[in-house]
Amino acid sequence: MAKLKMKRIELIAPLTDSKQIIELLQRRGVVELCENSSEELEQMNVAAVMGEFEKFRSTVDQALNILDKYAPEKASLTDMFGGRDEIEKHEFGRKAADLEKIMNAAGEIIKNHKTITEAQAEIIQLGIRSDLLEPWTTLDVPTNFKGTSKTNAYIGSIQGSRTAEEIEAQLPEGCCVEVVSNFKEQTNLFILCSKDVAEEAENCLRRLAFVPVSESASITPSEMIRKNTAQRKELNKLIAASEKAITEMSEYREMLKFGIDFLAMRREKYEVLGKLGVTESTFVLEGYVPEKYFDSLKREIEKKHTAVISGFEPAEDEDVPVLLENSSFSSPVEGITKMYAMPSKTDVDPTPVMSFFYYLFFGMMLSDAGYGIVMVIGTMIALKKFKLENSMRKTLIMFRNCGISTIFWGAMFGSWFGDIVQIVGREFFGKEIGSIALWFQPLDDPIKLLLYSFGLGILHLFLGVGVSFKMAWDDGRKLDAFLDTVPIYLTILGVAPLAASILTEVPKILTTIGTYVMIAGVVLLILTAGRSSKSIFGKLFGGLYALYNTATGWLSDILSYSRLLALGLATGSIAGVINLIGTMPENKAVKLVLLIIVFIVGHTANLAINLLGAYVHTDRLQFVELFSKFYTGGGREFTPFAVNTKYIKFKEENINE
């Protein structure tokens, strides 16, 4: 259990079988491949092929995104959580033969989308041009009108609001000015001048900062606007036709999804081929495989291909990947371990160590049996109804187990959707129902729960110290294992009853025994903690420093478990307030309706908030308190060459799952 033992694998086979062997390894998903380490072997140049496959994949992916935009897929809840579609090997080959059809469909979708985007851009431009021409609609000559045989015409604007008389006053004799439109910011003008004074008129217009009209056309502005409107209508028809064409291609959606995964797989295959060491007729493949899968993989490959596979123990200095495997009880919380860090070579897998306390603490923090029932029912339905990916299945199983723990603690504390049982009995049946707790109600005796929280925290921390003891013992450091753990056990066990007596009454015999045990632990800690120092003073100060660290560090760690009390009380208190709000009206009918509404909305929100809080703080107790006692982390997760697809998976893929 825990960390699987790895073997270093070396495979030698004919070069002609390289693609088939790589495809088989990809479907099995149990080998992490390494770069060729031999300088005597050559490597394939696959960059061009990989680039081509990536280009094709990007094209199909773009087409699918376009299709999803114009013809969104109707996804049910089952589709959202159902995971990837399983596919048989022969069906995969049949669909792969349709790659040309897939690429043609993708090209057609992209072509129609390009038509839409270009038409939309043109519509925007036509709109802008029409807006610019709007002030000129009263002009009854084309905007490119330059005059007659005896006159020059000028069509344009000057800044500010001006009258025709003001402009004519600044122009030479023989010029006529017509104001087409007038605004505060500018004045649009039509000016007609005799050719005799045209040069002088142009100089005057330059001094006035005259700007010719931007739209020069052989038709009038109003005709141009009508023409632009007609073009926009035609473009909108083109857009509608292209959108319809894209929508009608929704039948290709599944083919496009397959194409994305198929091309991604082919790219990854050639990427792996580039890692191989090759000669003229053979290739060499190196990597890591879990020892439990080595023999079956060896038999399968050697049966189907002419290949030689050897397995070796990894060298001490090798960066061997880590793959976790735990019991059905512990494996659901492997994701919590991975979230922190994978175990290093010298670490044990902390997953089985923390799993029991993880479920225990989660349940204590949420501590409402009603909420636990909702969690268990919800996760069980999802696990039974949906075809889930392995990681999602483990997550749901973890929350199911946490839900079971929540039911247990909720029943122990008498919390079923808060105090809804007592509320219903009192408000609707006139009966006072007392506590239904199997143990006690935390709101009535919070100090009791606080002490039990500290007690469970000490056990949790002692577990971490115990693991540290085992690691040192297995490493041959038996004296260190004893001297680094026993003094701590004695000190904390001795202090516990003395500290508890501050908050509650403790039998005198326990405090007396605790005093002697604490003294023994302190003395042993002072005498042994500085044993690595060569001088007497070094040993003494090393021991005193260790005592100081133990006192401050363990005090901080143990106090952290007060969050078990805090979150448990928060859940119950908020649930009680929700129930109280629902029973505020005097009229029973109104009260019933309000209680139902407030119950559903309020408890849903309370469950969501406190579920998140329980998850975060349970993780923290593992990461900060437990792991600090024995766990280093820093290992590298096993990343096998597998079918890393988005939409499909082989029925026989990833036999390590």
XYZ file of C-alpha atoms in Angstrom:
657
model
C 0.000 0.000 0.000
C 0.910 3.676 -0.027
C 3.863 4.371 -2.381
C 4.176 1.862 -5.206
C 7.649 0.539 -5.896
C 9.029 1.654 -9.270
C 11.185 -0.169 -11.796
C 13.430 1.390 -14.382
C 12.408 -0.059 -17.748
C 14.388 -0.425 -20.964
C 12.729 -1.641 -24.157
C 14.544 -2.548 -27.379
C 12.521 -3.368 -30.493
C 12.613 -3.055 -34.305
C 12.110 0.493 -35.553
C 9.240 -0.701 -37.731
C 7.252 -1.566 -34.581
C 7.879 1.758 -32.842
C 4.514 3.375 -33.621
C 2.480 0.311 -32.621
C 4.374 -0.130 -29.354
C 4.060 3.556 -28.507
C 0.300 3.408 -29.161
C -0.031 0.369 -26.900
C 1.889 2.097 -24.104
C -0.300 5.156 -24.541
C -3.475 3.116 -24.083
C -2.101 1.236 -21.068
C -0.924 4.406 -19.326
C 1.551 2.774 -16.917
C 4.948 3.931 -18.200
C 6.556 7.310 -17.623
C 8.973 7.788 -20.503
C 12.396 9.417 -20.259
C 14.561 11.215 -22.788
C 17.174 9.131 -24.538
C 20.313 9.281 -22.362
C 22.726 7.556 -24.716
C 24.970 9.747 -26.847
C 25.597 6.810 -29.201
C 21.961 6.663 -30.288
C 20.314 9.137 -32.620
C 16.922 10.773 -32.184
C 14.114 11.171 -34.676
C 13.388 14.650 -35.979
C 9.635 14.873 -35.460
C 9.240 18.639 -35.023
C 7.629 19.151 -38.435
C 5.126 16.317 -37.960
C 4.252 17.504 -34.446
C 3.726 21.025 -35.756
C 1.399 19.734 -38.466
C -0.698 17.737 -36.013
C -0.865 20.709 -33.642
C -1.988 22.933 -36.511
C -4.746 20.480 -37.440
C -5.822 20.101 -33.815
C -5.963 23.858 -33.353
C -8.118 24.151 -36.489
C -10.610 21.537 -35.296
C -10.653 23.046 -31.802
C -11.382 26.472 -33.288
C -14.194 24.986 -35.369
C -15.742 23.313 -32.306
C -15.613 26.580 -30.346
C -17.361 28.340 -33.222
C -19.999 25.613 -33.399
C -20.575 25.833 -29.637
C -21.056 29.590 -29.993
C -23.694 29.439 -32.732
C -25.270 26.092 -31.843
C -24.656 25.471 -28.127
C -24.832 21.866 -27.044
C -27.735 21.077 -24.742
C -25.904 19.556 -21.806
C -27.749 17.789 -19.028
C -26.462 17.285 -15.504
C -25.466 13.765 -16.523
C -23.336 15.127 -19.364
C -21.641 17.636 -17.058
C -20.485 14.977 -14.593
C -20.482 11.946 -16.866
C -16.831 12.154 -17.823
C -15.387 11.123 -21.172
C -17.066 8.747 -23.579
C -15.598 5.262 -23.684
C -14.566 3.926 -27.069
C -13.454 0.529 -28.322
C -10.181 0.190 -30.189
C -11.870 -0.905 -33.442
C -14.311 2.011 -33.240
C -11.391 4.374 -32.719
C -9.778 3.101 -35.922
C -13.025 3.494 -37.856
C -13.481 7.079 -36.716
C -9.829 7.897 -37.386
C -10.405 6.985 -41.045
C -12.801 9.958 -41.246
C -10.094 12.506 -40.444
C -10.345 14.113 -43.896
C -14.088 14.503 -43.415
C -13.480 16.051 -39.995
C -10.971 18.533 -41.380
C -13.322 19.479 -44.248
C -16.148 20.092 -41.783
C -13.846 22.175 -39.594
C -12.717 24.177 -42.611
C -16.299 24.828 -43.669
C -17.267 26.047 -40.204
C -14.249 28.351 -40.007
C -14.958 29.634 -43.534
C -18.540 30.551 -42.596
C -17.352 32.172 -39.387
C -14.817 34.218 -41.330
C -17.632 35.354 -43.636
C -19.654 36.397 -40.585
C -16.814 38.337 -38.962
C -15.902 40.100 -42.225
C -19.554 40.989 -42.850
C -19.956 42.286 -39.307
C -16.850 44.447 -39.714
C -18.194 45.780 -43.024
C -21.560 46.587 -41.421
C -19.784 48.596 -38.744
C -17.812 50.507 -41.386
C -20.955 51.224 -43.406
C -22.658 52.461 -40.265
C -19.785 54.811 -39.503
C -19.792 56.133 -43.079
C -23.547 56.698 -42.959
C -23.194 58.524 -39.648
C -20.551 60.780 -41.178
C -22.825 61.537 -44.133
C -25.897 62.242 -41.995
C -25.133 66.009 -41.628
C -24.872 66.255 -45.457
C -28.283 64.800 -46.387
C -29.602 68.161 -47.589
C -26.755 68.489 -50.102
C -28.265 67.836 -53.530
C -25.005 67.333 -55.456
C -22.501 64.457 -55.262
C -19.751 64.839 -52.677
C -17.096 64.617 -55.417
C -18.631 67.558 -57.308
C -15.761 69.881 -58.313
C -17.700 72.584 -60.122
C -18.599 73.541 -63.701
C -16.630 74.839 -66.641
C -16.711 78.337 -65.152
C -16.809 77.560 -61.419
C -15.000 75.590 -58.729
C -16.968 73.865 -55.984
C -15.702 73.191 -52.454
C -17.534 70.829 -50.106
C -16.240 70.540 -46.553
C -16.241 71.836 -42.981
C -14.712 74.453 -40.736
C -14.561 74.489 -36.958
C -17.189 76.299 -34.902
C -20.653 77.570 -35.708
C -20.582 80.112 -38.593
C -23.139 81.724 -40.896
C -22.914 81.889 -44.692
C -22.520 85.680 -44.532
C -19.552 85.400 -42.159
C -17.802 82.983 -44.500
C -18.585 85.008 -47.649
C -17.128 88.087 -45.984
C -13.765 86.342 -45.773
C -13.828 85.110 -49.376
C -13.174 87.141 -52.545
C -15.924 88.497 -54.777
C -17.469 85.854 -56.990
C -17.929 83.241 -54.212
C -21.248 81.920 -52.984
C -21.567 80.044 -49.661
C -24.339 77.670 -48.571
C -24.483 76.240 -45.051
C -25.495 72.556 -45.403
C -25.645 71.978 -41.645
C -24.513 73.866 -38.591
C -23.386 72.592 -35.196
C -21.633 74.067 -32.195
C -18.464 72.170 -33.064
C -18.401 72.662 -36.847
C -20.156 74.103 -39.882
C -20.616 72.043 -43.068
C -20.413 74.148 -46.217
C -20.988 74.094 -49.981
C -18.955 76.879 -51.641
C -19.090 77.807 -55.308
C -16.503 80.255 -56.720
C -15.729 81.686 -60.098
C -12.629 80.184 -61.656
C -11.141 83.688 -61.860
C -10.882 83.877 -58.063
C -10.446 80.169 -57.374
C -6.806 80.439 -56.325
C -7.498 83.339 -53.968
C -10.534 81.491 -52.564
C -8.473 78.374 -51.853
C -5.925 80.462 -49.930
C -8.710 81.959 -47.848
C -10.169 78.514 -47.151
C -6.766 77.277 -45.977
C -6.616 80.161 -43.506
C -10.067 79.153 -42.273
C -8.792 75.548 -41.726
C -11.284 74.261 -44.266
C -11.431 70.413 -44.356
C -12.879 68.720 -47.463
C -15.614 66.149 -46.946
C -14.159 62.678 -46.173
C -16.660 60.676 -48.248
C -16.074 61.457 -51.914
C -18.651 59.805 -54.191
C -20.437 60.373 -57.465
C -23.854 60.308 -55.790
C -25.482 62.569 -53.245
C -25.059 61.893 -49.502
C -28.696 60.830 -49.112
C -28.298 58.379 -52.005
C -25.069 57.107 -50.426
C -26.845 56.522 -47.098
C -29.606 54.586 -48.860
C -26.980 52.544 -50.684
C -25.151 51.808 -47.409
C -28.431 50.737 -45.781
C -29.140 48.348 -48.649
C -25.628 46.889 -48.397
C -26.062 46.393 -44.655
C -29.299 44.496 -45.260
C -27.559 42.235 -47.763
C -24.695 41.658 -45.348
C -27.142 40.783 -42.563
C -28.738 38.236 -44.902
C -25.277 36.816 -45.593
C -24.580 36.612 -41.851
C -27.892 34.833 -41.252
C -27.154 32.351 -44.042
C -23.656 31.663 -42.678
C -24.968 31.243 -39.131
C -27.569 28.806 -40.427
C -24.876 26.894 -42.315
C -22.825 26.624 -39.098
C -25.868 25.553 -37.077
C -26.694 22.851 -39.627
C -23.214 21.419 -39.122
C -23.935 20.632 -35.453
C -24.226 16.982 -36.566
C -20.420 17.060 -36.859
C -19.953 18.026 -33.194
C -19.026 14.537 -31.997
C -16.711 14.058 -34.962
C -14.970 17.334 -34.142
C -14.532 16.269 -30.520
C -13.049 12.997 -31.663
C -10.785 14.843 -34.082
C -9.406 17.068 -31.305
C -8.521 14.055 -29.153
C -7.235 11.986 -32.071
C -4.890 14.737 -33.236
C -3.737 15.434 -29.675
C -2.915 11.741 -29.256
C -1.005 11.683 -32.526
C 0.970 14.750 -31.529
C 1.857 13.185 -28.171
C 2.831 9.955 -29.897
C 5.308 11.735 -32.153
C 6.578 13.745 -29.200
C 7.429 10.432 -27.529
C 9.001 9.115 -30.725
C 11.313 12.108 -30.553
C 12.532 10.939 -27.131
C 13.582 7.503 -28.381
C 17.110 6.499 -29.115
C 17.282 4.914 -32.574
C 19.676 3.072 -34.834
C 19.129 2.153 -38.481
C 16.812 -0.730 -37.558
C 15.987 -0.564 -33.819
C 14.843 1.843 -31.164
C 15.460 2.039 -27.414
C 12.862 3.263 -24.950
C 13.535 4.106 -21.296
C 11.225 5.009 -18.464
C 9.637 4.068 -15.158
C 6.835 1.603 -14.508
C 5.219 0.488 -11.220
C 6.652 -2.901 -10.340
C 3.174 -4.461 -10.021
C 2.478 -3.756 -13.717
C 5.887 -4.657 -15.106
C 5.378 -8.394 -15.681
C 1.964 -8.100 -17.342
C 3.174 -5.267 -19.588
C 6.299 -7.223 -20.510
C 4.254 -10.310 -21.458
C 1.802 -8.297 -23.559
C 4.453 -6.438 -25.556
C 6.711 -9.451 -26.102
C 3.691 -11.506 -27.203
C 2.634 -8.968 -29.834
C 6.028 -7.673 -30.959
C 9.631 -8.715 -31.344
C 10.921 -6.807 -28.344
C 13.227 -7.211 -25.354
C 12.158 -5.549 -22.116
C 14.407 -5.304 -19.073
C 13.579 -4.014 -15.609
C 16.131 -2.542 -13.157
C 16.122 -1.117 -9.677
C 16.494 2.681 -9.928
C 19.794 4.117 -8.745
C 19.923 5.987 -5.443
C 20.449 9.345 -7.133
C 17.621 8.948 -9.638
C 14.603 11.226 -9.485
C 12.081 8.398 -9.291
C 8.429 9.436 -9.694
C 5.889 8.658 -6.972
C 2.587 6.846 -7.464
C 0.218 6.403 -4.525
C -2.036 3.413 -3.954
C -4.137 3.078 -0.826
C -7.121 1.201 0.524
C -10.661 2.153 -0.418
C -10.920 3.974 2.923
C -7.784 6.107 2.472
C -7.482 6.560 -1.302
C -10.269 9.197 -1.521
C -8.066 11.662 0.394
C -5.006 11.122 -1.811
C -5.935 14.371 -3.520
C -5.372 16.193 -0.214
C -1.840 14.792 -0.033
C -1.158 15.765 -3.660
C -2.484 19.249 -2.956
C 0.245 19.665 -0.332
C 3.153 17.759 -1.926
C 3.965 14.276 -3.097
C 6.108 12.259 -0.670
C 9.837 12.294 -1.252
C 12.063 9.215 -1.316
C 12.523 9.267 2.442
C 8.886 10.055 3.265
C 6.090 7.657 4.003
C 2.774 8.283 2.293
C 0.797 10.375 4.809
C -2.560 9.479 3.239
C -3.369 6.397 5.370
C -1.999 8.218 8.420
C -4.333 11.187 8.100
C -7.445 9.601 6.523
C -9.229 8.568 9.763
C -8.649 11.921 11.441
C -9.570 13.759 8.227
C -13.048 12.247 8.206
C -13.306 12.623 11.980
C -12.417 16.319 12.060
C -14.551 17.167 9.028
C -17.584 15.641 10.703
C -16.915 17.485 13.965
C -16.625 20.818 12.195
C -19.847 20.408 10.205
C -21.564 18.386 12.965
C -25.142 18.414 11.733
C -26.755 15.077 10.978
C -29.220 16.623 8.539
C -26.429 18.168 6.513
C -24.567 14.864 6.619
C -27.603 13.023 5.230
C -27.817 15.536 2.368
C -24.110 14.980 1.613
C -24.399 11.195 1.671
C -27.538 11.087 -0.480
C -26.146 13.606 -2.982
C -22.811 11.850 -3.381
C -24.393 8.383 -3.558
C -26.745 9.485 -6.341
C -23.834 11.011 -8.266
C -21.668 7.914 -7.778
C -24.432 5.592 -8.948
C -25.934 7.644 -11.769
C -22.958 9.327 -13.391
C -20.071 7.735 -15.273
C -17.365 9.640 -13.444
C -13.677 10.105 -14.041
C -11.459 8.450 -11.446
C -10.415 11.705 -9.757
C -14.010 12.959 -9.505
C -15.149 9.576 -8.163
C -12.531 9.701 -5.410
C -13.542 13.248 -4.490
C -17.199 12.275 -4.182
C -16.324 9.214 -2.111
C -14.288 11.453 0.200
C -17.269 13.769 0.717
C -19.550 10.767 1.200
C -17.296 9.505 3.980
C -17.160 13.002 5.439
C -20.962 13.036 5.297
C -21.135 9.782 7.273
C -18.864 11.311 9.905
C -21.059 14.429 9.931
C -24.156 12.288 10.583
C -22.364 10.576 13.488
C -21.271 13.804 15.153
C -24.583 15.517 14.440
C -26.412 12.670 16.184
C -23.953 12.783 19.096
C -24.540 16.539 19.483
C -28.292 16.398 18.739
C -28.198 18.647 15.675
C -30.615 17.732 12.871
C -30.829 20.818 10.656
C -30.120 22.702 13.852
C -32.980 22.391 16.334
C -35.705 21.819 13.736
C -37.122 18.848 15.681
C -37.673 20.967 18.792
C -38.975 23.898 16.697
C -41.586 21.830 14.870
C -42.674 20.100 18.072
C -43.101 23.354 19.976
C -44.539 25.593 17.243
C -46.882 23.192 15.481
C -47.725 20.455 18.001
C -47.382 22.317 21.281
C -44.924 19.785 22.671
C -41.614 20.623 24.257
C -38.956 18.199 23.064
C -35.788 18.151 25.077
C -32.296 17.376 23.901
C -32.034 14.537 21.376
C -28.230 14.438 21.603
C -26.761 10.993 22.091
C -23.861 12.592 23.976
C -24.298 16.307 24.786
C -25.153 19.632 23.141
C -22.068 21.813 22.511
C -24.060 25.045 22.949
C -24.916 23.951 26.510
C -21.378 22.919 27.427
C -18.794 24.421 25.025
C -15.906 23.899 27.469
C -16.482 20.165 27.368
C -16.266 20.131 23.573
C -13.181 22.379 23.710
C -11.388 19.928 26.009
C -12.313 16.978 23.813
C -11.110 18.937 20.783
C -7.753 19.494 22.472
C -7.627 15.808 23.424
C -8.251 14.686 19.841
C -5.679 17.228 18.692
C -3.067 15.730 21.014
C -3.825 12.241 19.659
C -3.549 13.596 16.114
C -0.166 15.179 16.840
C 1.036 12.085 18.695
C 0.221 10.089 15.571
C 2.541 12.329 13.567
C 5.302 11.952 16.172
C 4.724 8.195 16.106
C 5.236 8.104 12.358
C 8.461 10.048 12.836
C 9.516 7.425 15.391
C 8.866 4.600 12.908
C 10.752 6.351 10.105
C 13.817 6.837 12.306
C 13.574 3.267 13.637
C 13.321 1.768 10.125
C 16.275 3.915 9.082
C 18.419 2.271 11.779
C 18.454 5.282 14.110
C 16.760 3.474 16.963
C 18.208 5.571 19.797
C 17.259 8.787 17.989
C 13.773 7.410 17.425
C 13.383 6.842 21.164
C 14.966 10.083 22.402
C 13.169 12.317 19.859
C 9.687 11.055 20.672
C 9.383 9.632 24.208
C 10.331 12.901 26.013
C 7.695 14.742 23.978
C 5.052 12.126 24.760
C 5.847 12.321 28.475
C 5.932 16.121 28.575
C 2.643 16.645 26.741
C 0.848 13.816 28.571
C 1.999 15.309 31.866
C 0.962 18.861 31.010
C -2.478 17.826 29.637
C -4.281 17.184 32.967
C -2.635 20.223 34.562
C -3.811 22.474 31.713
C -7.276 20.906 31.714
C -7.634 21.682 35.425
C -7.663 25.389 34.539
C -10.928 24.949 32.626
C -12.622 22.134 34.511
C -12.326 19.966 37.567
C -9.762 17.187 37.198
C -9.252 14.385 39.745
C -6.267 15.159 41.969
C -4.666 11.801 41.227
C -4.495 12.704 37.518
C -2.881 16.079 38.169
C -0.392 14.438 40.558
C 0.523 11.738 38.056
C 0.665 14.388 35.338
C 3.113 16.465 37.362
C 5.549 13.549 37.750
C 5.192 12.491 34.118
C 5.776 16.083 32.973
C 8.907 16.395 35.138
C 10.242 13.133 33.727
C 9.606 14.309 30.170
C 11.185 17.735 30.753
C 14.280 16.279 32.375
C 14.665 13.691 29.635
C 14.190 16.363 26.979
C 16.791 18.710 28.495
C 19.325 15.902 28.932
C 18.968 14.365 25.460
C 17.850 17.039 22.997
C 21.308 18.607 22.751
C 23.160 15.295 22.465
C 24.669 16.209 19.088
C 26.767 18.960 20.720
C 30.246 18.030 21.942
C 30.447 20.422 24.899
C 28.514 20.157 28.164
C 27.238 23.733 27.837
C 26.161 23.024 24.250
C 24.219 19.973 25.373
C 22.577 21.919 28.205
C 21.585 24.934 26.128
C 20.503 22.646 23.293
C 18.199 20.866 25.726
C 16.778 24.116 27.129
C 16.205 25.456 23.624
C 14.419 22.213 22.663
C 12.235 22.565 25.783
C 11.331 26.120 24.792
C 10.483 25.041 21.233
C 8.414 22.125 22.487
C 6.462 24.308 24.904
C 5.688 27.114 22.444
C 5.269 24.945 19.355
C 3.004 22.364 20.949
C 0.940 25.002 22.710
C 0.295 26.703 19.369
C -0.457 23.402 17.644
C -2.896 22.187 20.296
C -4.722 25.525 20.412
C -5.278 25.206 16.665
C -7.729 22.393 17.357
C -10.094 24.860 19.002
C -11.390 25.362 15.482
C -13.219 22.045 15.922
C -15.306 23.785 18.582
C -15.608 27.081 16.706
C -16.833 25.666 13.407
C -19.109 23.141 15.101
C -20.774 25.888 17.135
C -21.030 28.140 14.079
C -22.901 25.516 12.072
C -25.374 24.803 14.869
C -25.863 28.454 15.836
C -26.566 29.635 12.296
C -28.917 26.685 11.737
C -30.806 27.658 14.902
C -31.129 31.273 13.781
C -32.465 30.130 10.397
C -35.130 28.014 12.102
C -36.015 30.904 14.432
C -36.534 33.296 11.511
C -38.892 30.802 9.896
C -41.162 30.739 12.963
C -41.505 34.479 13.560
C -45.117 34.945 12.302
C -47.959 34.236 14.757
C -50.314 32.691 12.185
C -49.512 28.975 11.869
C -50.282 28.771 8.150
C -48.054 31.743 7.375
C -45.464 30.368 9.786
C -45.446 26.997 8.005
C -45.011 28.556 4.565
C -42.269 30.897 5.765
C -40.497 28.092 7.633
C -40.434 25.907 4.513
C -38.985 28.730 2.389
C -36.454 29.853 4.992
C -35.549 26.231 5.751
C -34.704 25.426 2.130
C -32.873 28.674 1.323
C -31.218 29.198 4.697
C -29.976 25.673 5.292
C -28.733 25.393 1.707
C -26.631 28.532 2.209
C -25.491 27.400 5.662
C -24.483 23.986 4.327
C -22.540 25.522 1.438
C -20.662 28.013 3.643
C -19.832 25.612 6.444
C -19.012 22.787 4.045
C -16.334 25.013 2.557
C -15.149 26.045 6.014
C -14.920 22.445 7.216
C -12.986 21.450 4.098
C -10.468 24.292 4.361
C -9.837 23.958 8.103
C -9.625 20.170 8.025
C -6.982 20.510 5.318
C -5.145 23.024 7.476
C -5.011 20.700 10.473
C -3.334 18.086 8.269
C -0.938 20.424 6.467
C 0.203 22.636 9.336
C -0.164 20.484 12.455
C 0.157 16.819 11.414
C 2.568 17.041 8.472
C 4.988 19.268 10.388
C 5.735 16.355 12.728
C 7.079 13.924 10.137
C 6.420 14.898 6.535
C 8.798 16.689 4.155
C 7.283 16.204 0.705
C 8.936 17.347 -2.498
C 8.484 14.157 -4.510
C 7.588 14.124 -8.207
C 4.214 12.700 -9.182
C 4.185 9.781 -11.596
C 3.055 11.116 -14.987
C 2.683 8.177 -17.368
C 2.405 8.409 -21.104
C -1.335 7.919 -21.436
C -4.417 8.874 -23.392
C -4.679 12.433 -22.096
C -7.821 13.306 -23.978
C -10.704 15.644 -23.311
C -13.678 13.842 -24.804
C -12.902 10.127 -25.297
C -11.089 7.319 -23.537
C -10.360 3.704 -24.362
C -12.221 1.096 -22.368
C -8.923 -0.604 -21.592
C -6.916 2.589 -21.069
C -4.897 3.379 -17.944
C -4.872 -0.005 -16.242
C -3.336 1.658 -13.174
C -6.675 3.317 -12.359
